[in-house]
Coordinates of C-alpha atoms in Angstrom, one line a residue:
Y909 CA 36.1 269.1 12.3
M910 CA 32.8 267.5 11.2
L911 CA 32.5 265.7 14.5
D912 CA 32.9 269.0 16.4
V913 CA 30.3 270.7 14.2
T914 CA 27.9 267.7 14.9
I915 CA 28.5 268.0 18.6
T916 CA 27.9 271.8 18.5
S917 CA 24.7 271.3 16.6
C918 CA 23.4 268.6 19.0
V919 CA 24.2 270.7 22.0
L920 CA 22.3 273.7 20.6
A921 CA 19.4 271.4 19.6
T922 CA 19.1 270.0 23.1
T923 CA 19.3 273.4 24.6
Q924 CA 16.6 274.7 22.4
T925 CA 14.2 271.7 22.7
Y926 CA 14.8 270.6 26.3
V927 CA 17.0 272.8 28.5
D928 CA 15.2 276.1 27.7
A929 CA 11.8 274.4 28.5
M930 CA 13.0 273.0 31.7
K931 CA 14.4 276.3 32.8
K932 CA 11.1 278.0 32.1
E933 CA 9.5 275.5 34.4
N934 CA 12.2 276.0 37.0
G935 CA 12.9 272.3 36.6
F936 CA 16.5 272.4 35.3
N937 CA 18.1 270.5 38.2
A938 CA 20.9 267.9 38.4
K939 CA 18.7 265.2 37.0
A940 CA 17.6 267.4 34.1
Q941 CA 21.3 268.2 33.4
T942 CA 22.1 264.5 33.2
T943 CA 19.1 264.0 30.9
A944 CA 20.2 266.8 28.7
F945 CA 23.8 265.5 28.5
N946 CA 22.5 262.0 27.6
M947 CA 20.1 263.3 25.0
T948 CA 22.9 265.2 23.4
K949 CA 25.4 262.3 23.4
D950 CA 22.7 259.9 22.1
A951 CA 21.9 262.3 19.2
V952 CA 25.6 262.6 18.3
M953 CA 26.1 258.8 18.3
K954 CA 22.9 258.3 16.2
L955 CA 24.2 260.7 13.6
L956 CA 27.5 258.8 13.2
T957 CA 27.5 255.7 11.0
E958 CA 29.3 252.6 12.3
E959 CA 32.0 253.3 9.8
A960 CA 32.4 256.8 11.0
Q961 CA 32.6 255.6 14.6
K962 CA 35.3 253.2 13.7
Y963 CA 37.3 255.8 11.8
L964 CA 36.9 258.4 14.6
S965 CA 37.9 255.9 17.3
S966 CA 41.1 255.2 15.4
A967 CA 41.7 258.9 15.2
V968 CA 40.9 260.0 18.8
G969 CA 41.1 256.8 20.8
D970 CA 38.1 256.6 23.2
L971 CA 35.4 258.1 21.0
E972 CA 32.8 258.2 23.8
L973 CA 35.1 260.0 26.1
Y974 CA 36.0 262.5 23.4
I975 CA 32.4 263.2 22.6
S976 CA 31.6 263.6 26.4
Q977 CA 34.4 266.1 26.8
K978 CA 33.5 268.1 23.7
I979 CA 29.8 268.3 24.9
E980 CA 30.9 269.6 28.3
A981 CA 33.3 272.1 26.6
E982 CA 30.5 273.3 24.2
V983 CA 28.0 273.7 27.1
K984 CA 30.6 275.8 29.0
F985 CA 31.4 277.9 25.9
N986 CA 27.7 278.5 25.3
K987 CA 27.1 279.5 28.9
S988 CA 30.1 281.9 28.8
Y989 CA 28.7 283.6 25.7
N990 CA 25.0 283.3 26.5
V991 CA 24.3 281.2 23.4

């Protein structure tokens, strides 16, 4: 649960600080999307201690894949509800 909340918070932060600015400049293209994704993933990983990463890896298996999929799902959810 805490990981999901962390991912949601990081997606919202990236949207607010990067994505919205790029959209205002009409610069939100495929490269900017990749940058936004990587910014979000990096932020999530920085917030997780090494101990937390080990624990979560044992719980979900491939932690990076899990985080990537949750980021994509959160972005889609936010787009669907105009968050």
